[in-house]
Amino acid sequence: MLAVSVAAVQLDPAQAASLAQLRYVSDDVPGYRRRRCGRGFSYHHADGRLVEAPEQRAWIRSLRIPPAWEDVWISPYRNGHLLATGRDGKGRKQYIYHPRWSAQRAAGIFHQMPAFGQALPGLRARLESDLGQRGLGRERILALVVRLLDLTLVRVGNAEYAKRNDSFGLTTLRSRHLDLAGSRIRFEFRGKSGKQHTLTLRDRRLAGLIRRCQELPGQELFQYVDEAKQRHGIDSADVNAYLAEVTGQPFTAKCFRTWGGSVAVVEALHKLPPPGTAAEAEQRLRTAVDCAARRLGNTVAVCRRHYVHPAIAECYRAGRFFALCRLDDGGDGLAPAERALLWLLQASR
C-alpha cells in the first residue's frame, strides 16, 4: 500500500484512485438518494425506485451518513473513491471517502515527512532571503505566507470553499480577520467545519510586511504587486508551486500541518514519564495526540489519522521511542523536537 501511495502523490486524482483499485467518481454521476421516511430514511435509485435489496440497504447504512445531512448523494459504486456527499445543518458540503482513498492520501504525506524534515532548514533559509527583498513582489509575499504556515500550522485555504461556506484559510483571509498592534499579529476567522480560530504571534518584521499588505486595495489580505504595478492574489496553487520551486520536491502546504502535528506529539511524549505498562503507553499516546489536536484545531480522531506519523506510536509501543527520538539542542535550522522526529523517521524506514 505504501508504494502505491508514494506514487499517487504525484498523480492526478483519477490516476491515484486507479492505483488504489478504486473508481474515481463525482457526485455529478447519478447515484442513490436518501429521503426522510417517518423517523428514519428510505433510499432510492437515481430513477426514483426504492432500494429494496437488503444487502444494498445494509451497505448504504454502513456509510453512517449523518442524519442531519440534506441533499444526500450516495455513490452507485462501492469501490468509488467518493462514497457520499451531503449538506450539513449550516449548508456546507461534506464528503465521505472510501477508507482506501483516505489511507492512501495520508500515507503519501507521511512518506514525504523525512524528506520534508531534511528540506526544512534550506527552505527556512530561503524564506529569510526572500523576506529580505524590497517591495511587495511575488517571491516576498509567498515567503511571508509560507513563513506563517510554518509558524501557525493553519490550513492554506481554498477560494471556492471560502465562497461557498464563508470559511477561511491563510490565503483566503481578508483584512477584517487581522488585528495588528506593534509586533503582535492576531488572526481571527472561521475555518473549516465552522470552527473559530484565533492565532497570535509576535514578529516585528512580519507584522510590518503584513501591514503593508493590508494597506493595498481590495478585500484579499495577501496580494503581490508585479513589475507593471498590477495586484495579484495568492492561492494554494501558488504556495505549492513556490514550495516545489524552492525544495525541488512535490511538497504541499499540508506538509506543514502533518509535520507540526507529529512534532507536537514528540514534544508531548517527552514531557510525560516513560510508560511502565502497555496500558500506560496507550494513555500517554492519547494525551500526546490530544495536545497535537488542540495545536492544529482538529478532533483527536482526525489528528491521529491524518496529522501524526504512525511511526511515532509504533516506536513508543515498542519501547524504542526515547532511544530513537532524543532531544538535543537546536542550531541546524530545526528545533530540538523537529530533529528528534527526523531521527525517528529515518531510523524507522
XYZ file of C-alpha atoms in Angstrom:
349
model
C 0.000 0.000 0.000
C 2.744 2.468 0.856
C 4.491 2.074 -2.502
C 1.195 2.774 -4.248
C 0.583 5.803 -2.059
C 4.012 7.247 -2.757
C 3.417 7.074 -6.490
C -0.015 8.601 -6.067
C 1.416 11.773 -4.549
C 2.456 12.999 -7.980
C -0.570 11.695 -9.947
C -3.861 13.351 -10.714
C -6.829 12.133 -8.610
C -8.185 9.729 -11.247
C -4.807 8.004 -11.607
C -4.382 7.893 -7.827
C -7.798 6.264 -7.440
C -6.892 3.653 -10.044
C -3.686 2.781 -8.200
C -5.730 2.222 -5.046
C -8.025 -0.087 -7.058
C -10.825 2.439 -6.757
C -13.064 4.124 -9.288
C -12.786 7.907 -9.464
C -16.317 9.299 -9.300
C -18.007 12.638 -8.651
C -21.464 13.379 -7.306
C -22.430 14.625 -10.768
C -22.898 10.943 -11.630
C -26.452 9.684 -10.923
C -26.414 7.841 -7.613
C -28.666 6.793 -4.768
C -30.700 9.410 -2.908
C -31.843 9.497 0.702
C -35.335 10.647 1.690
C -36.866 11.100 5.099
C -39.398 8.416 5.935
C -41.097 8.610 9.335
C -38.357 8.622 11.947
C -35.802 7.211 9.553
C -34.851 7.261 5.899
C -35.613 5.471 2.672
C -33.102 5.099 -0.143
C -33.854 5.420 -3.834
C -32.203 4.690 -7.168
C -31.465 7.603 -9.496
C -34.735 6.904 -11.332
C -36.731 7.125 -8.096
C -37.224 3.394 -7.470
C -36.948 2.286 -3.861
C -33.778 0.405 -2.913
C -35.189 -2.865 -1.594
C -32.254 -5.296 -1.691
C -31.239 -5.952 1.961
C -27.554 -6.184 1.052
C -27.619 -2.825 -0.718
C -29.512 -1.142 2.128
C -27.046 -2.560 4.647
C -24.099 -1.170 2.655
C -25.671 2.284 2.495
C -26.335 2.241 6.247
C -22.732 1.167 6.860
C -21.577 4.525 5.459
C -23.019 6.166 8.592
C -24.185 9.279 6.804
C -25.101 11.834 9.493
C -28.891 12.136 9.930
C -28.686 15.947 9.753
C -27.302 15.944 6.210
C -29.605 17.129 3.439
C -29.391 16.668 -0.340
C -27.569 13.374 0.193
C -25.928 11.675 -2.785
C -24.603 8.110 -2.463
C -22.179 6.577 -4.931
C -23.579 3.868 -7.217
C -20.173 2.142 -6.941
C -18.973 0.523 -3.736
C -15.412 0.955 -4.959
C -15.853 4.655 -5.673
C -13.158 6.879 -4.175
C -16.041 9.153 -3.085
C -18.888 7.307 -1.376
C -21.320 10.029 -0.304
C -21.862 13.775 -0.157
C -24.421 15.980 1.550
C -25.088 19.356 3.112
C -24.747 19.753 6.870
C -27.008 21.832 9.096
C -25.246 25.025 8.021
C -25.462 24.248 4.327
C -21.804 23.273 3.956
C -20.974 20.456 1.573
C -19.488 17.409 3.298
C -17.856 14.283 1.896
C -17.411 10.621 2.844
C -14.467 8.956 1.097
C -13.548 5.310 0.677
C -11.195 4.226 3.502
C -8.543 3.133 0.985
C -8.593 6.576 -0.631
C -8.193 8.342 2.720
C -5.434 5.959 3.794
C -3.602 6.386 0.508
C -3.621 10.174 0.640
C -2.474 10.164 4.263
C 0.258 7.585 3.584
C 1.576 9.692 0.728
C 2.008 12.690 3.028
C 3.558 10.528 5.767
C 6.057 9.098 3.288
C 7.195 12.632 2.461
C 7.923 13.578 6.070
C 11.608 12.515 6.297
C 12.418 14.411 3.100
C 10.342 17.367 4.279
C 12.236 17.485 7.579
C 15.549 17.371 5.740
C 14.420 20.173 3.417
C 13.134 22.471 6.170
C 16.456 24.167 7.084
C 17.128 25.070 3.454
C 13.539 26.184 2.949
C 13.661 28.394 6.025
C 16.926 29.948 4.866
C 15.312 30.742 1.511
C 12.324 32.277 3.297
C 14.661 34.599 5.189
C 16.295 35.641 1.937
C 13.014 36.259 0.111
C 11.524 38.104 3.071
C 14.501 40.450 2.891
C 13.595 41.624 -0.607
C 12.198 45.082 -1.227
C 8.676 45.866 -2.330
C 5.694 43.513 -2.415
C 6.816 41.177 -5.183
C 5.603 37.623 -5.680
C 8.510 35.832 -4.018
C 8.422 38.059 -0.960
C 4.684 37.656 -0.374
C 4.836 33.909 -0.972
C 7.706 33.709 1.516
C 5.530 35.606 4.003
C 2.633 33.197 3.539
C 4.856 30.112 3.829
C 6.552 31.525 6.927
C 3.122 31.994 8.505
C 2.212 28.415 7.577
C 5.388 27.259 9.304
C 4.681 29.281 12.441
C 0.931 28.769 12.816
C 0.239 25.401 11.089
C -3.007 26.915 9.813
C -4.720 25.492 6.725
C -3.681 27.145 3.476
C -7.250 27.893 2.375
C -9.350 27.393 -0.736
C -11.139 30.185 -2.596
C -14.112 28.030 -3.587
C -14.577 26.813 -0.012
C -14.420 30.400 1.252
C -17.055 31.448 -1.263
C -19.427 28.559 -0.609
C -19.054 28.182 3.141
C -17.772 31.551 4.362
C -14.847 29.743 5.987
C -11.224 30.655 5.515
C -7.606 29.544 5.462
C -4.415 31.569 5.269
C -4.506 32.515 1.581
C -8.199 33.451 1.680
C -8.055 35.689 4.756
C -9.491 39.186 4.492
C -8.235 42.353 6.118
C -11.118 42.135 8.601
C -9.615 38.934 10.005
C -6.421 40.734 11.058
C -5.621 42.730 14.194
C -2.152 44.319 14.336
C -0.661 46.047 17.363
C 3.067 46.749 17.128
C 4.805 43.411 16.701
C 1.713 41.434 17.694
C -0.164 39.718 14.870
C -3.588 38.248 15.543
C -5.820 36.441 13.069
C -9.425 35.685 13.997
C -11.541 33.788 11.483
C -13.901 30.902 10.895
C -12.128 27.907 9.440
C -13.115 24.528 8.058
C -16.244 22.971 9.587
C -17.167 26.353 11.062
C -14.502 26.209 13.771
C -13.404 29.591 15.117
C -9.642 30.200 15.101
C -7.591 32.781 16.956
C -3.894 32.751 16.045
C -1.460 35.101 17.764
C 2.263 35.570 17.211
C 4.845 38.305 17.711
C 7.300 39.223 14.980
C 8.093 42.840 14.185
C 9.335 42.206 10.650
C 6.382 40.028 9.665
C 3.963 42.487 11.265
C 5.435 45.332 9.219
C 5.120 43.391 5.971
C 1.571 42.271 6.760
C 0.653 45.888 7.488
C 1.844 46.844 4.009
C -0.290 44.054 2.540
C -3.281 45.301 4.495
C -2.850 48.775 3.016
C -3.330 47.503 -0.544
C -6.784 47.992 -2.118
C -9.116 45.003 -2.186
C -10.521 42.525 0.325
C -7.789 39.888 -0.013
C -5.130 40.285 2.648
C -2.254 38.606 0.834
C -1.557 40.088 -2.602
C 1.631 40.776 -4.514
C 2.425 43.605 -6.918
C 4.136 42.785 -10.211
C 6.554 44.935 -12.211
C 3.624 46.543 -14.040
C 2.163 47.609 -10.656
C -0.703 45.138 -11.046
C -2.019 43.384 -7.941
C -2.484 39.599 -7.805
C -3.976 37.376 -5.137
C -2.197 34.361 -3.668
C -3.806 30.914 -3.657
C -2.845 27.402 -2.591
C -1.522 26.559 -6.066
C 0.909 29.493 -5.829
C 2.083 28.307 -2.421
C 2.601 24.721 -3.577
C 4.438 25.898 -6.703
C 6.751 28.022 -4.546
C 7.476 25.067 -2.249
C 8.275 22.859 -5.246
C 10.492 25.543 -6.774
C 12.482 26.131 -3.582
C 12.848 22.500 -2.460
C 12.794 20.692 -5.798
C 10.256 18.235 -4.356
C 6.437 17.926 -4.579
C 5.716 19.217 -1.079
C 2.409 20.958 -0.394
C 1.124 23.296 2.287
C -0.422 20.312 4.100
C 3.082 19.031 4.862
C 3.445 21.789 7.460
C 0.374 20.607 9.382
C 1.442 16.960 9.243
C 4.986 17.816 10.301
C 3.732 20.170 13.021
C 1.222 17.662 14.370
C 3.899 14.973 14.563
C 6.344 17.357 16.254
C 3.674 18.284 18.818
C 3.244 14.600 19.712
C 7.014 14.159 20.097
C 7.179 17.188 22.398
C 4.239 15.987 24.489
C 5.617 12.456 24.902
C 8.946 13.824 26.107
C 7.146 15.795 28.820
C 5.438 12.654 30.138
C 7.153 9.983 32.252
C 8.080 6.800 30.360
C 5.291 4.203 30.483
C 5.632 1.151 32.675
C 2.915 -0.897 31.015
C 1.211 -1.209 27.646
C -1.888 0.441 29.111
C 0.173 3.409 30.291
C 1.744 3.692 26.834
C -1.694 3.927 25.222
C -2.823 6.519 27.754
C 0.258 8.666 27.134
C -0.201 8.394 23.373
C -3.803 9.575 23.726
C -2.655 12.522 25.823
C 0.034 13.458 23.293
C -2.314 13.255 20.308
C -4.811 15.401 22.203
C -2.096 18.064 22.561
C -1.457 17.935 18.815
C -5.183 18.122 18.038
C -5.531 21.283 20.111
C -2.492 22.769 18.371
C -3.995 22.087 14.934
C -7.635 22.771 15.773
C -8.729 19.259 14.801
C -10.568 16.460 16.525
C -8.353 13.816 18.111
C -9.548 11.193 15.600
C -8.745 13.363 12.563
C -5.400 14.373 14.028
C -4.350 10.786 14.718
C -5.423 9.599 11.274
C -4.077 12.429 9.118
C -1.533 14.529 11.006
C 0.528 12.255 13.268
C 3.073 9.964 11.638
C 2.252 6.342 12.624
C 5.939 5.549 13.226
C 5.807 7.595 16.440
C 3.193 5.361 18.064
C 4.850 2.218 16.707
C 8.202 3.144 18.256
C 6.582 4.246 21.519
C 4.683 0.983 21.934
C 7.838 -0.992 21.115
C 9.829 0.859 23.797
C 12.224 2.425 21.255
C 10.915 5.985 21.286
C 13.342 7.567 23.748
C 16.367 5.857 22.187
C 15.470 6.963 18.649
C 13.936 10.325 19.493
C 16.472 12.216 21.618
C 16.015 15.905 22.391
C 19.284 17.788 21.801
C 19.995 21.470 21.330
C 18.971 23.100 18.054
C 21.206 25.071 15.739
C 20.853 23.489 12.302
C 17.594 25.112 11.269
C 15.490 22.577 13.168
C 14.085 22.818 16.683
C 15.117 20.007 19.083
C 11.786 18.174 18.738
C 11.955 18.516 14.946
C 15.406 16.964 14.799
C 14.273 14.213 17.164
C 11.321 13.442 14.896
C 13.569 13.369 11.841
C 15.933 10.892 13.527
C 12.997 8.657 14.462
C 11.558 8.720 10.944
C 14.910 7.980 9.331
C 15.514 5.070 11.715
C 12.020 3.683 11.055
C 12.327 3.446 7.269
